[in-house]
Amino acid sequence: GENVEQHPSTLSVQEGDSAVIKCTYSDSASNYFPWYKQELGKRPQLIIDIRSNVGEKKDQRIAVTLNKTAKHFSLHITETQPEDSAVYFCAALPGGDYKLSFGAGTTVTVRA
Amino acid sequence: GAGVSQSPSNKVTEKGKDVELRCDPISGHTALYWYRQRLGQGLEFLIYFQGNSAPDKSGLPSDRFSAERTGESVSTLTIQRTQQEDSAVYLCASRRSRMGADTQYFGPGTRLTVL
């Protein structure tokens, strides 16, 4: 099955700086890669996703890049704000599969 | 529209008791998933439903755990003879279809505490 590794496990950044989280996946058939944000005590919520036919996708201060050859994808948050503090999970879904494989999560802390 | 809902939001029980956790998925979503999230940990897959069938129960940790789904809608996760290690947040999620790039939506979770 698919295996997703996520790094780093914790990330502390100064407000206004950028944050980057990287994930690698094992199944070359994976074609859908969502990112979820989970604030303390809340449910995971989708913040951005990318499909395998696209190399990069942006939505305001967040962007995701995908390198299919190397089998890795990254989340980029620019101009970080205190409300970006949360746990972020990456995931991958192989084509024809029904179950997302999640990374272990990255705890992001934005220092004021 | 309404999102995924779960009840109760919190459940405190004594060791050895049985508990039932309920999930109401988004209307029309055929795929439903249960996850367990221990404090400060990641998302541990428990079971997947397609319609009312559960073709993947591989994540259920023991035979004390069971789940059912009826009417291609509501799902109930039952934990029998609860143990302290069952304490966690139990999250339900649903997707419109089982395959493809459909967004998976999570419910708010049920926080289970076993004393």
PDB file of N, CA, C and O in Angstrom, chain A residues 15-19 37 47-48 57-64 75-85 88 110:
ATOM      1  N   GLU A  15       6.752  35.146  12.892  1.00  0.00           N
ATOM      2  CA  GLU A  15       5.649  35.735  12.131  1.00  0.00           C
ATOM      3  C   GLU A  15       6.187  36.532  10.944  1.00  0.00           C
ATOM      4  O   GLU A  15       7.131  37.312  11.085  1.00  0.00           O
ATOM      5  N   GLY A  16       5.582  36.290   9.792  1.00  0.00           N
ATOM      6  CA  GLY A  16       6.020  36.974   8.585  1.00  0.00           C
ATOM      7  C   GLY A  16       6.977  36.161   7.732  1.00  0.00           C
ATOM      8  O   GLY A  16       7.125  36.441   6.528  1.00  0.00           O
ATOM      9  N   ASP A  17       7.616  35.151   8.343  1.00  0.00           N
ATOM     10  CA  ASP A  17       8.504  34.276   7.586  1.00  0.00           C
ATOM     11  C   ASP A  17       7.690  33.201   6.869  1.00  0.00           C
ATOM     12  O   ASP A  17       6.483  33.073   7.063  1.00  0.00           O
ATOM     13  N   SER A  18       8.393  32.414   6.036  1.00  0.00           N
ATOM     14  CA  SER A  18       7.740  31.329   5.308  1.00  0.00           C
ATOM     15  C   SER A  18       7.910  30.000   6.037  1.00  0.00           C
ATOM     16  O   SER A  18       8.871  29.821   6.793  1.00  0.00           O
ATOM     17  N   ALA A  19       6.983  29.084   5.797  1.00  0.00           N
ATOM     18  CA  ALA A  19       7.055  27.728   6.344  1.00  0.00           C
ATOM     19  C   ALA A  19       6.918  26.739   5.196  1.00  0.00           C
ATOM     20  O   ALA A  19       6.089  26.944   4.296  1.00  0.00           O
ATOM     21  N   LYS A  37      -5.446  21.042   7.563  1.00  0.00           N
ATOM     22  CA  LYS A  37      -5.013  21.838   8.716  1.00  0.00           C
ATOM     23  C   LYS A  37      -5.914  21.488   9.893  1.00  0.00           C
ATOM     24  O   LYS A  37      -7.146  21.475   9.743  1.00  0.00           O
ATOM     25  N   ILE A  47      -7.207  22.443   3.182  1.00  0.00           N
ATOM     26  CA  ILE A  47      -6.796  23.813   2.872  1.00  0.00           C
ATOM     27  C   ILE A  47      -6.376  23.958   1.410  1.00  0.00           C
ATOM     28  O   ILE A  47      -6.533  25.030   0.814  1.00  0.00           O
ATOM     29  N   ILE A  48      -5.847  22.902   0.829  1.00  0.00           N
ATOM     30  CA  ILE A  48      -5.457  22.940  -0.572  1.00  0.00           C
ATOM     31  C   ILE A  48      -5.202  21.505  -1.024  1.00  0.00           C
ATOM     32  O   ILE A  48      -4.885  20.644  -0.204  1.00  0.00           O
ATOM     33  N   LYS A  57       0.138  24.660  -7.382  1.00  0.00           N
ATOM     34  CA  LYS A  57      -1.173  25.293  -7.190  1.00  0.00           C
ATOM     35  C   LYS A  57      -1.048  26.297  -6.052  1.00  0.00           C
ATOM     36  O   LYS A  57      -0.406  26.007  -5.039  1.00  0.00           O
ATOM     37  N   LYS A  58      -1.643  27.468  -6.245  1.00  0.00           N
ATOM     38  CA  LYS A  58      -1.567  28.522  -5.231  1.00  0.00           C
ATOM     39  C   LYS A  58      -2.961  28.966  -4.815  1.00  0.00           C
ATOM     40  O   LYS A  58      -3.895  28.985  -5.626  1.00  0.00           O
ATOM     41  N   ASP A  59      -3.069  29.356  -3.546  1.00  0.00           N
ATOM     42  CA  ASP A  59      -4.301  29.948  -3.041  1.00  0.00           C
ATOM     43  C   ASP A  59      -3.893  30.964  -1.985  1.00  0.00           C
ATOM     44  O   ASP A  59      -3.614  30.614  -0.840  1.00  0.00           O
ATOM     45  N   GLN A  60      -3.808  32.194  -2.391  1.00  0.00           N
ATOM     46  CA  GLN A  60      -3.405  33.298  -1.532  1.00  0.00           C
ATOM     47  C   GLN A  60      -2.018  33.017  -0.936  1.00  0.00           C
ATOM     48  O   GLN A  60      -1.043  32.951  -1.674  1.00  0.00           O
ATOM     49  N   ARG A  61      -1.923  32.817   0.367  1.00  0.00           N
ATOM     50  CA  ARG A  61      -0.599  32.650   0.983  1.00  0.00           C
ATOM     51  C   ARG A  61      -0.113  31.211   1.002  1.00  0.00           C
ATOM     52  O   ARG A  61       0.987  30.931   1.490  1.00  0.00           O
ATOM     53  N   ILE A  62      -0.898  30.293   0.537  1.00  0.00           N
ATOM     54  CA  ILE A  62      -0.462  28.902   0.552  1.00  0.00           C
ATOM     55  C   ILE A  62      -0.291  28.382  -0.871  1.00  0.00           C
ATOM     56  O   ILE A  62      -0.997  28.816  -1.795  1.00  0.00           O
ATOM     57  N   ALA A  63       0.654  27.485  -1.026  1.00  0.00           N
ATOM     58  CA  ALA A  63       0.916  26.875  -2.327  1.00  0.00           C
ATOM     59  C   ALA A  63       1.370  25.446  -2.093  1.00  0.00           C
ATOM     60  O   ALA A  63       1.918  25.114  -1.033  1.00  0.00           O
ATOM     61  N   VAL A  64       1.112  24.617  -3.070  1.00  0.00           N
ATOM     62  CA  VAL A  64       1.596  23.237  -3.021  1.00  0.00           C
ATOM     63  C   VAL A  64       2.313  22.954  -4.334  1.00  0.00           C
ATOM     64  O   VAL A  64       1.875  23.389  -5.405  1.00  0.00           O
ATOM     65  N   LEU A  75       4.157  21.760   0.951  1.00  0.00           N
ATOM     66  CA  LEU A  75       3.242  22.855   1.274  1.00  0.00           C
ATOM     67  C   LEU A  75       4.084  24.065   1.642  1.00  0.00           C
ATOM     68  O   LEU A  75       5.016  23.956   2.460  1.00  0.00           O
ATOM     69  N   HIS A  76       3.768  25.198   1.049  1.00  0.00           N
ATOM     70  CA  HIS A  76       4.478  26.438   1.318  1.00  0.00           C
ATOM     71  C   HIS A  76       3.479  27.455   1.871  1.00  0.00           C
ATOM     72  O   HIS A  76       2.443  27.705   1.242  1.00  0.00           O
ATOM     73  N   ILE A  77       3.813  28.021   3.014  1.00  0.00           N
ATOM     74  CA  ILE A  77       2.985  29.089   3.591  1.00  0.00           C
ATOM     75  C   ILE A  77       3.860  30.337   3.659  1.00  0.00           C
ATOM     76  O   ILE A  77       4.932  30.316   4.294  1.00  0.00           O
ATOM     77  N   THR A  78       3.453  31.386   3.003  1.00  0.00           N
ATOM     78  CA  THR A  78       4.222  32.631   3.021  1.00  0.00           C
ATOM     79  C   THR A  78       3.585  33.619   3.992  1.00  0.00           C
ATOM     80  O   THR A  78       2.418  33.503   4.355  1.00  0.00           O
ATOM     81  N   GLU A  79       4.402  34.578   4.435  1.00  0.00           N
ATOM     82  CA  GLU A  79       3.939  35.644   5.337  1.00  0.00           C
ATOM     83  C   GLU A  79       3.110  35.061   6.486  1.00  0.00           C
ATOM     84  O   GLU A  79       1.960  35.454   6.711  1.00  0.00           O
ATOM     85  N   THR A  80       3.710  34.135   7.203  1.00  0.00           N
ATOM     86  CA  THR A  80       2.968  33.411   8.242  1.00  0.00           C
ATOM     87  C   THR A  80       2.380  34.352   9.292  1.00  0.00           C
ATOM     88  O   THR A  80       2.972  35.392   9.636  1.00  0.00           O
ATOM     89  N   GLN A  81       1.219  33.945   9.792  1.00  0.00           N
ATOM     90  CA  GLN A  81       0.485  34.706  10.805  1.00  0.00           C
ATOM     91  C   GLN A  81       0.179  33.787  11.979  1.00  0.00           C
ATOM     92  O   GLN A  81       0.190  32.562  11.826  1.00  0.00           O
ATOM     93  N   PRO A  82      -0.112  34.333  13.155  1.00  0.00           N
ATOM     94  CA  PRO A  82      -0.393  33.485  14.317  1.00  0.00           C
ATOM     95  C   PRO A  82      -1.491  32.464  14.063  1.00  0.00           C
ATOM     96  O   PRO A  82      -1.420  31.335  14.570  1.00  0.00           O
ATOM     97  N   GLU A  83      -2.474  32.820  13.252  1.00  0.00           N
ATOM     98  CA  GLU A  83      -3.570  31.877  12.988  1.00  0.00           C
ATOM     99  C   GLU A  83      -3.152  30.707  12.102  1.00  0.00           C
ATOM    100  O   GLU A  83      -3.943  29.771  11.892  1.00  0.00           O
ATOM    101  N   ASP A  84      -1.926  30.736  11.596  1.00  0.00           N
ATOM    102  CA  ASP A  84      -1.412  29.587  10.839  1.00  0.00           C
ATOM    103  C   ASP A  84      -0.900  28.495  11.774  1.00  0.00           C
ATOM    104  O   ASP A  84      -0.583  27.390  11.316  1.00  0.00           O
ATOM    105  N   SER A  85      -0.797  28.802  13.058  1.00  0.00           N
ATOM    106  CA  SER A  85      -0.346  27.803  14.034  1.00  0.00           C
ATOM    107  C   SER A  85      -1.377  26.670  14.101  1.00  0.00           C
ATOM    108  O   SER A  85      -2.560  26.907  14.384  1.00  0.00           O
ATOM    109  N   TYR A  88      -0.507  20.273  10.527  1.00  0.00           N
ATOM    110  CA  TYR A  88      -0.780  20.104   9.101  1.00  0.00           C
ATOM    111  C   TYR A  88      -0.503  18.653   8.715  1.00  0.00           C
ATOM    112  O   TYR A  88       0.541  18.099   9.067  1.00  0.00           O
ATOM    113  N   VAL A 110       3.763  29.623  15.000  1.00  0.00           N
ATOM    114  CA  VAL A 110       4.178  30.926  14.480  1.00  0.00           C
ATOM    115  C   VAL A 110       4.406  31.844  15.675  1.00  0.00           C
ATOM    116  O   VAL A 110       3.473  32.135  16.430  1.00  0.00           O
TER     117      VAL A 110
END
